[in-house]
């Protein structure tokens, strides 16, 4: 291509984009690509990024939405997660297993079952009787712990978080503007914190401080899931469009930035809990243009099959092009049970995701790498060790992204803009300008 340009359609309402390819481009030659953009509500803000080349477009976009900040180094390592590690003994056994099999890792994760009845900022006392001791035991070996905190709050008058938010009027309102919006999520009957209310976000941020989040330590970091928001009994499994936020904004106007606002409040909480202030690590499922300022994201619940392995590449590339650099897909697939070959291939690809986490559903079989036996254990260990050898390079790419907006993972056309045959290539990719990756995503090719 002789030039590269970009367009940012900045609208937080539900949006549809129709893309049509037709023969007969400029002066009747080539192929025309027509797009039709429709947003349900809101202000029409369109920014044209003139380029003239891809690095210029990325820089211009970063000036609009801010670049990705440099993350903490541990966040670039390997993250071991599932729904759910059962209790303290299980967490420590997984950590010991990784050590025993010489598999480096940085972070182990706890999903919703670690809480007292899905009440966030709490611990199940039977399963985790001394959370501080667990965090300190992991920290002695150089590891961190992540717990999940979702935006729905269990409607329970015996739950201090709900009581405090309700008394202060910090929940999203129903369409009448009087009652709290009420829906169903993991804890059952729930209300949702209104993250467009400055008083609500300031209060939420403080809940992450060491004096508010019981039994937390500076070694604890956070995962925001379900923050689209997910409402099990809502239309399209989300919040009613006529629910009312602070400032009398209907949810339809702000839906797509709801997750980012919750992500921001969490990141602000971690940033202000430590003295001196330290860079936070927060993972979010929902995101928008600008979410890169607050932490990592992932591509959501995927399935343990070869098609989803292949699909993860264009998904991670698309996010990187859109300025969401710190992104990954669940290694191994969230749903289902991958066979040893698929899981091995996923690790071999996953080490190239900027965010590298293995994750699995509660109903799946355990799949820690040593459970696969040989030769798969060695192949997976070698892949993870390669990730750690490449950390200086990845950290340098993040530094570059923080200054220039250049993506870490790049479609081939970014580095080779005049090779038109590469424009549609979404299986191979570049990591920075120095490494080309062509993952194996065909089950016929055994590890």
Coordinates of C-alpha atoms in Angstrom, one line a residue:
X1 CA 0.0 0.0 0.0
X2 CA 1.2 3.5 -0.7
X3 CA -0.4 4.9 2.4
X4 CA -2.2 3.9 5.6
X5 CA -5.0 5.8 7.4
X6 CA -7.4 5.1 10.2
X7 CA -10.8 6.1 11.6
X8 CA -12.0 6.1 15.2
X9 CA -15.8 6.0 15.7
X10 CA -16.1 7.1 19.3
X11 CA -19.5 6.1 20.5
X12 CA -20.4 4.0 23.6
X13 CA -23.9 2.9 22.5
X14 CA -24.7 -0.3 20.6
X15 CA -23.1 0.1 17.2
X16 CA -23.4 -1.9 13.9
X17 CA -20.9 -1.8 11.1
X18 CA -21.7 -3.2 7.7
X19 CA -18.8 -3.9 5.4
X20 CA -19.4 -4.6 1.8
X21 CA -16.8 -5.6 -0.8
X22 CA -17.7 -4.8 -4.4
X23 CA -15.8 -4.9 -7.7
X24 CA -15.0 -1.6 -9.4
X25 CA -13.1 0.6 -7.0
X26 CA -11.6 4.0 -7.9
X27 CA -12.0 4.6 -11.7
X28 CA -13.6 1.2 -12.1
X29 CA -10.5 -0.7 -11.1
X30 CA -9.8 -3.1 -8.2
X31 CA -12.3 -3.7 -5.3
X32 CA -14.3 -1.1 -3.4
X33 CA -14.9 -1.5 0.3
X34 CA -17.9 0.3 1.6
X35 CA -18.8 0.6 5.3
X36 CA -22.0 1.8 6.9
X37 CA -21.8 2.7 10.6
X38 CA -24.9 3.0 12.8
X39 CA -25.0 3.8 16.6
X40 CA -28.2 3.6 18.5
X41 CA -27.7 6.8 20.5
X42 CA -25.2 9.3 21.7
X43 CA -22.9 11.9 20.2
X44 CA -21.4 11.4 16.8
X45 CA -17.6 11.7 17.3
X46 CA -15.5 10.6 14.3
X47 CA -11.7 11.1 14.2
X48 CA -9.7 10.6 11.0
X49 CA -6.1 9.5 11.4
X50 CA -4.3 10.6 8.2
X51 CA -1.1 8.6 8.6
X52 CA 0.5 8.5 6.0
X53 CA 1.9 5.1 7.3
X54 CA 1.0 2.6 9.9
X55 CA 3.4 3.8 12.6
X56 CA 2.0 7.3 12.2
X57 CA -1.6 6.1 12.5
X58 CA -0.7 4.2 15.7
X59 CA 0.9 7.3 17.1
X60 CA -2.0 9.5 16.2
X61 CA -4.4 7.1 17.8
X62 CA -2.3 7.0 21.0
X63 CA -2.4 10.8 21.2
X64 CA -6.2 10.5 21.3
X65 CA -6.7 7.7 23.8
X66 CA -3.3 7.6 25.5
X67 CA -0.8 4.9 25.0
X68 CA -0.5 1.6 27.0
X69 CA 1.5 2.3 30.2
X70 CA 4.5 0.1 31.0
X71 CA 3.1 -2.8 33.2
X72 CA 4.8 -4.4 36.2
X73 CA 7.3 -7.0 35.1
X74 CA 5.6 -9.9 36.9
X75 CA 2.5 -9.3 34.9
X76 CA 4.3 -10.4 31.7
X77 CA 5.1 -13.8 33.2
X78 CA 3.0 -17.0 33.2
X79 CA -0.4 -16.9 35.0
X80 CA -1.9 -20.1 36.3
X81 CA -5.7 -20.0 36.7
X82 CA -8.8 -22.1 36.8
X83 CA -12.4 -21.8 38.1
X84 CA -11.6 -22.7 40.9
X85 CA -8.6 -23.7 42.9
X86 CA -10.4 -25.3 45.8
X87 CA -8.6 -24.0 49.0
X88 CA -5.3 -22.9 50.4
X89 CA -3.8 -26.4 50.2
X90 CA -4.8 -26.7 46.5
X91 CA -3.2 -23.3 45.7
X92 CA 0.0 -24.3 47.5
X93 CA 0.1 -27.7 45.9
X94 CA -0.2 -26.2 42.4
X95 CA 2.6 -23.7 43.2
X96 CA 4.7 -26.6 44.5
X97 CA 3.9 -28.7 41.4
X98 CA 5.1 -25.9 39.1
X99 CA 8.3 -25.6 41.1
X100 CA 8.9 -29.4 41.2
X101 CA 8.6 -29.6 37.5
X102 CA 10.8 -26.6 36.9
X103 CA 8.0 -24.6 35.3
X104 CA 8.5 -20.8 35.9
X105 CA 5.4 -18.8 36.8
X106 CA 4.5 -15.5 38.4
X107 CA 0.8 -15.5 39.4
X108 CA -1.8 -17.9 40.6
X109 CA -5.5 -16.9 40.4
X110 CA -8.7 -17.4 42.5
X111 CA -12.1 -17.3 40.9
X112 CA -15.5 -16.6 42.5
X113 CA -15.5 -19.7 44.8
X114 CA -12.9 -18.2 47.1
X115 CA -15.5 -15.8 48.4
X116 CA -18.0 -16.1 51.2
X117 CA -21.1 -16.9 49.1
X118 CA -20.1 -14.7 46.1
X119 CA -19.7 -11.6 48.3
X120 CA -16.7 -9.9 46.8
X121 CA -14.0 -8.5 49.1
X122 CA -14.6 -11.5 51.4
X123 CA -13.0 -15.0 51.8
X124 CA -14.5 -18.4 52.4
X125 CA -13.2 -19.0 55.9
X126 CA -13.4 -22.8 55.7
X127 CA -11.4 -22.9 52.4
X128 CA -9.1 -20.0 53.0
X129 CA -8.8 -19.6 56.8
X130 CA -5.6 -17.4 56.6
X131 CA -5.5 -15.5 53.3
X132 CA -2.7 -13.3 54.4
X133 CA -0.5 -16.3 55.2
X134 CA -1.2 -17.7 51.8
X135 CA -0.2 -14.5 50.0
X136 CA 2.9 -14.2 52.1
X137 CA 3.9 -17.8 51.4
X138 CA 3.5 -17.3 47.7
X139 CA 5.4 -14.0 47.9
X140 CA 8.4 -15.7 49.6
X141 CA 8.8 -17.6 46.4
X142 CA 8.4 -14.5 44.2
X143 CA 4.7 -15.1 43.3
X144 CA 1.5 -13.0 43.5
X145 CA -2.1 -13.9 44.0
X146 CA -5.1 -12.6 42.0
X147 CA -8.7 -12.6 43.2
X148 CA -11.8 -11.9 41.2
X149 CA -14.1 -8.9 42.0
X150 CA -17.1 -8.5 39.8
X151 CA -19.4 -5.4 39.6
X152 CA -22.6 -7.0 40.8
X153 CA -23.1 -6.8 44.6
X154 CA -25.1 -9.5 46.4
X155 CA -28.4 -8.0 47.7
X156 CA -27.9 -8.9 51.4
X157 CA -28.6 -6.7 54.3
X158 CA -26.0 -8.6 56.3
X159 CA -23.3 -7.8 53.7
X160 CA -21.4 -4.6 54.6
X161 CA -20.5 -3.7 51.0
X162 CA -24.1 -3.9 49.9
X163 CA -25.3 -1.9 52.9
X164 CA -22.8 0.8 52.5
X165 CA -23.5 1.3 48.8
X166 CA -27.2 1.2 49.3
X167 CA -27.2 3.7 52.1
X168 CA -25.0 6.1 50.0
X169 CA -27.2 5.7 46.9
X170 CA -24.3 4.3 44.8
X171 CA -26.2 1.7 42.7
X172 CA -27.5 2.0 39.2
X173 CA -31.2 2.9 39.2
X174 CA -34.1 1.3 37.5
X175 CA -36.0 3.1 34.7
X176 CA -38.1 5.0 37.2
X177 CA -35.0 6.5 38.7
X178 CA -36.1 5.7 42.2
X179 CA -35.5 2.0 43.0
X180 CA -32.1 0.3 42.5
X181 CA -31.8 -1.6 39.2
X182 CA -32.1 -5.3 40.2
X183 CA -30.9 -8.4 38.4
X184 CA -29.5 -11.8 38.7
X185 CA -25.9 -12.9 38.6
X186 CA -23.5 -15.2 40.4
X187 CA -24.6 -14.3 43.9
X188 CA -28.3 -14.4 43.0
X189 CA -30.3 -11.2 43.5
X190 CA -27.9 -8.3 42.9
X191 CA -27.4 -4.6 42.4
X192 CA -24.7 -2.9 40.3
X193 CA -22.4 -0.1 41.4
X194 CA -22.8 3.0 39.2
X195 CA -19.3 3.7 38.0
X196 CA -20.5 6.9 36.3
X197 CA -21.0 8.4 39.7
X198 CA -17.8 10.0 41.0
X199 CA -18.8 9.3 44.6
X200 CA -19.3 5.6 43.7
X201 CA -16.0 5.1 42.0
X202 CA -14.1 6.9 44.8
X203 CA -15.8 4.6 47.3
X204 CA -15.2 1.5 45.2
X205 CA -11.5 2.4 44.8
X206 CA -11.1 2.6 48.6
X207 CA -12.5 -0.9 49.0
X208 CA -9.2 -2.2 47.5
X209 CA -7.1 -0.5 50.2
X210 CA -5.4 -2.7 52.7
X211 CA -7.5 -1.4 55.6
X212 CA -10.8 -2.1 53.7
X213 CA -10.1 -5.4 51.8
X214 CA -9.8 -7.8 54.7
X215 CA -6.8 -10.0 54.7
X216 CA -5.3 -8.4 51.6
X217 CA -1.6 -7.6 51.2
X218 CA 0.4 -5.7 48.6
X219 CA 1.0 -9.0 46.9
X220 CA -2.7 -9.3 45.9
X221 CA -4.0 -8.1 42.5
X222 CA -7.4 -8.0 40.9
X223 CA -9.5 -9.5 38.1
X224 CA -12.7 -7.7 37.0
X225 CA -15.0 -10.2 35.3
X226 CA -18.6 -9.9 34.1
X227 CA -18.3 -6.1 33.9
X228 CA -20.1 -5.5 30.5
X229 CA -22.2 -5.8 32.8
X230 CA -23.4 -9.4 32.7
X231 CA -27.0 -9.8 34.0
X232 CA -28.2 -13.3 33.7
X233 CA -31.9 -12.4 33.5
X234 CA -31.5 -9.2 31.5
X235 CA -32.0 -8.6 27.8
X236 CA -29.2 -10.2 25.8
X237 CA -27.8 -11.1 29.3
X238 CA -27.0 -7.6 30.2
X239 CA -28.5 -4.5 31.8
X240 CA -31.8 -3.0 30.7
X241 CA -31.1 -0.2 28.2
X242 CA -33.4 2.2 30.2
X243 CA -31.6 1.7 33.5
X244 CA -30.5 5.1 34.8
X245 CA -26.9 6.1 35.7
X246 CA -25.6 9.2 37.5
X247 CA -26.5 12.3 35.5
X248 CA -29.7 10.8 34.2
X249 CA -27.9 8.9 31.5
X250 CA -29.7 5.8 30.3
X251 CA -27.6 2.7 30.1
X252 CA -28.1 2.6 26.3
X253 CA -25.9 5.6 26.0
X254 CA -23.0 4.3 28.0
X255 CA -23.1 0.5 27.8
X256 CA -19.8 0.0 26.0
X257 CA -17.8 2.1 28.5
X258 CA -19.3 0.6 31.6
X259 CA -16.6 -2.1 31.9
X260 CA -13.9 0.5 31.4
X261 CA -15.2 2.7 34.2
X262 CA -15.2 -0.3 36.6
X263 CA -11.7 -1.2 35.4
X264 CA -10.5 2.3 36.0
X265 CA -11.9 2.4 39.6
X266 CA -10.2 -0.8 40.4
X267 CA -6.9 0.3 39.0
X268 CA -7.2 3.6 40.9
X269 CA -7.8 1.6 44.1
X270 CA -4.6 -0.5 43.7
X271 CA -2.6 2.5 42.6
X272 CA -3.5 4.4 45.8
X273 CA -3.4 1.5 48.3
X274 CA 0.4 1.5 48.4
X275 CA 2.8 4.1 49.6
X276 CA 4.7 5.0 47.5
X277 CA 2.2 4.4 44.7
X278 CA 2.9 1.3 42.6
X279 CA 1.7 0.4 39.1
X280 CA -1.5 -1.8 39.5
X281 CA -2.3 -5.0 37.7
X282 CA -6.0 -5.5 36.9
X283 CA -7.5 -7.8 34.3
X284 CA -10.8 -6.8 32.7
X285 CA -13.2 -8.7 30.4
X286 CA -15.0 -5.6 29.1
X287 CA -13.1 -2.8 27.5
X288 CA -13.3 0.2 25.2
X289 CA -11.0 2.6 23.5
X290 CA -8.8 3.9 26.4
X291 CA -9.0 0.7 28.6
X292 CA -5.3 0.1 27.9
X293 CA -4.6 2.8 30.5
X294 CA -5.9 0.6 33.3
X295 CA -4.5 -2.9 32.7
X296 CA -4.8 -6.1 30.8
X297 CA -7.8 -7.6 29.0
X298 CA -8.6 -11.0 27.6
X299 CA -10.8 -12.3 24.8
X300 CA -13.4 -13.9 27.0
X301 CA -14.7 -17.4 27.4
X302 CA -13.4 -19.6 24.6
X303 CA -13.6 -23.4 23.9
X304 CA -10.9 -26.1 23.9
X305 CA -10.9 -26.8 20.2
X306 CA -8.6 -26.1 17.2
X307 CA -11.0 -23.6 15.7
X308 CA -10.8 -21.4 18.8
X309 CA -7.0 -21.8 18.9
X310 CA -6.8 -20.5 15.3
X311 CA -9.3 -17.7 16.1
X312 CA -7.3 -16.4 19.0
X313 CA -4.6 -15.1 16.6
X314 CA -6.7 -12.6 14.6
X315 CA -8.5 -11.6 17.8
X316 CA -5.3 -10.7 19.6
X317 CA -4.0 -9.0 16.5
X318 CA -7.1 -6.9 16.1
X319 CA -6.9 -5.7 19.7
X320 CA -3.3 -4.8 19.2
X321 CA -4.1 -2.8 16.1
X322 CA -6.8 -1.0 18.1
X323 CA -4.4 0.0 20.9
X324 CA -5.4 -2.7 23.3
X325 CA -1.9 -4.2 23.6
X326 CA -2.0 -6.1 26.9
X327 CA -4.3 -8.9 25.7
X328 CA -4.4 -12.6 25.5
X329 CA -6.8 -15.6 25.1
X330 CA -7.4 -18.3 27.7
X331 CA -4.6 -20.9 27.0
X332 CA -6.2 -24.4 26.6
X333 CA -9.7 -23.0 26.1
X334 CA -12.1 -22.2 29.0
X335 CA -14.8 -24.7 28.1
X336 CA -14.2 -28.3 27.4
X337 CA -11.2 -30.6 27.8
X338 CA -8.4 -30.2 25.4
X339 CA -6.4 -33.3 24.5
X340 CA -2.6 -33.2 25.1
X341 CA -1.8 -32.2 21.5
X342 CA -4.2 -29.2 21.5
X343 CA -3.1 -28.0 25.0
X344 CA 0.6 -28.2 24.0
X345 CA 0.0 -26.3 20.8
X346 CA -2.0 -23.7 22.7
X347 CA 0.9 -23.2 25.1
X348 CA 3.3 -22.9 22.2
X349 CA 1.1 -20.1 20.8
X350 CA 0.1 -18.6 24.1
X351 CA 3.7 -17.7 25.0
X352 CA 3.4 -15.0 22.3
X353 CA 0.3 -13.4 23.7
X354 CA 1.2 -10.2 25.5
X355 CA -1.0 -11.5 28.4
X356 CA -0.2 -15.2 29.0
X357 CA -2.7 -17.1 31.2
X358 CA -4.0 -20.6 31.3
X359 CA -7.6 -20.8 32.5
X360 CA -10.4 -23.5 32.6
X361 CA -14.0 -23.9 33.6
X362 CA -15.0 -25.5 36.9
X363 CA -16.5 -28.5 35.1
X364 CA -13.3 -29.3 33.2
X365 CA -10.7 -31.8 34.1
X366 CA -7.5 -30.6 35.8
X367 CA -4.9 -29.7 33.3
X368 CA -1.8 -28.5 35.1
X369 CA 1.1 -29.2 32.7
X370 CA 2.6 -32.1 34.6
X371 CA -0.7 -34.0 34.4
X372 CA -0.1 -34.6 30.7
X373 CA 3.0 -36.7 31.1
X374 CA 5.8 -36.9 28.5
X375 CA 6.6 -35.7 25.9
X376 CA 4.0 -32.9 26.5
X377 CA 5.3 -31.8 29.9
X378 CA 8.7 -31.1 28.4
X379 CA 7.3 -29.3 25.4
X380 CA 5.1 -27.1 27.5
X381 CA 7.9 -26.4 30.0
X382 CA 10.3 -25.5 27.1
X383 CA 7.6 -23.1 25.7
X384 CA 7.1 -21.4 29.1
X385 CA 10.8 -21.1 29.6
X386 CA 11.2 -19.5 26.2
X387 CA 8.6 -16.9 27.3
X388 CA 10.8 -16.0 30.3
X389 CA 13.9 -15.8 28.1
X390 CA 12.1 -13.3 25.9
X391 CA 10.9 -11.1 28.7
X392 CA 13.5 -8.4 28.1
X393 CA 12.4 -8.2 24.5
X394 CA 8.7 -8.1 25.4
X395 CA 9.3 -5.5 28.1
X396 CA 11.2 -3.4 25.5
X397 CA 8.2 -3.7 23.2
X398 CA 5.9 -2.5 26.0
X399 CA 8.2 0.4 26.6
X400 CA 8.0 1.3 22.9
X401 CA 4.2 1.0 23.0
X402 CA 4.1 3.4 25.9
X403 CA 5.9 6.0 23.9
X404 CA 4.8 5.5 20.3
X405 CA 1.5 3.4 20.4
X406 CA 3.1 0.7 18.2
X407 CA 1.5 -2.7 18.9
X408 CA 3.5 -5.6 20.3
X409 CA 1.8 -8.2 18.1
X410 CA 1.6 -7.0 14.5
X411 CA -0.2 -8.2 11.4
X412 CA 2.2 -8.9 8.7
X413 CA 1.1 -5.8 6.7
X414 CA 2.3 -3.5 9.5
X415 CA 6.0 -4.5 8.8
X416 CA 5.6 -5.2 5.1
X417 CA 3.1 -2.6 3.9
X418 CA 3.9 -3.0 0.2
X419 CA 3.4 -6.8 0.2
X420 CA -0.3 -6.9 -0.8
X421 CA -0.4 -10.6 -0.6
X422 CA 0.0 -10.3 3.2
X423 CA -2.9 -7.9 3.7
X424 CA -5.4 -10.7 4.5
X425 CA -2.8 -12.8 6.4
X426 CA -4.1 -13.5 10.0
X427 CA -2.4 -16.8 10.9
X428 CA 1.2 -15.6 10.9
X429 CA 2.2 -12.5 12.8
X430 CA 5.2 -10.4 13.9
X431 CA 6.2 -9.8 17.5
X432 CA 7.8 -6.4 17.3
X433 CA 9.9 -6.0 14.2
X434 CA 12.3 -8.8 14.9
X435 CA 10.4 -12.1 15.4
X436 CA 7.9 -13.8 13.0
X437 CA 5.6 -16.4 14.5
X438 CA 3.7 -19.0 12.5
X439 CA 1.8 -21.1 15.0
X440 CA 0.8 -24.7 14.4
X441 CA -3.0 -24.8 14.5
X442 CA -3.6 -28.0 12.6
X443 CA -4.3 -31.2 14.6
X444 CA -2.7 -33.3 11.8
X445 CA 0.7 -31.9 12.8
X446 CA 1.6 -33.7 16.0
X447 CA 3.8 -32.0 18.6

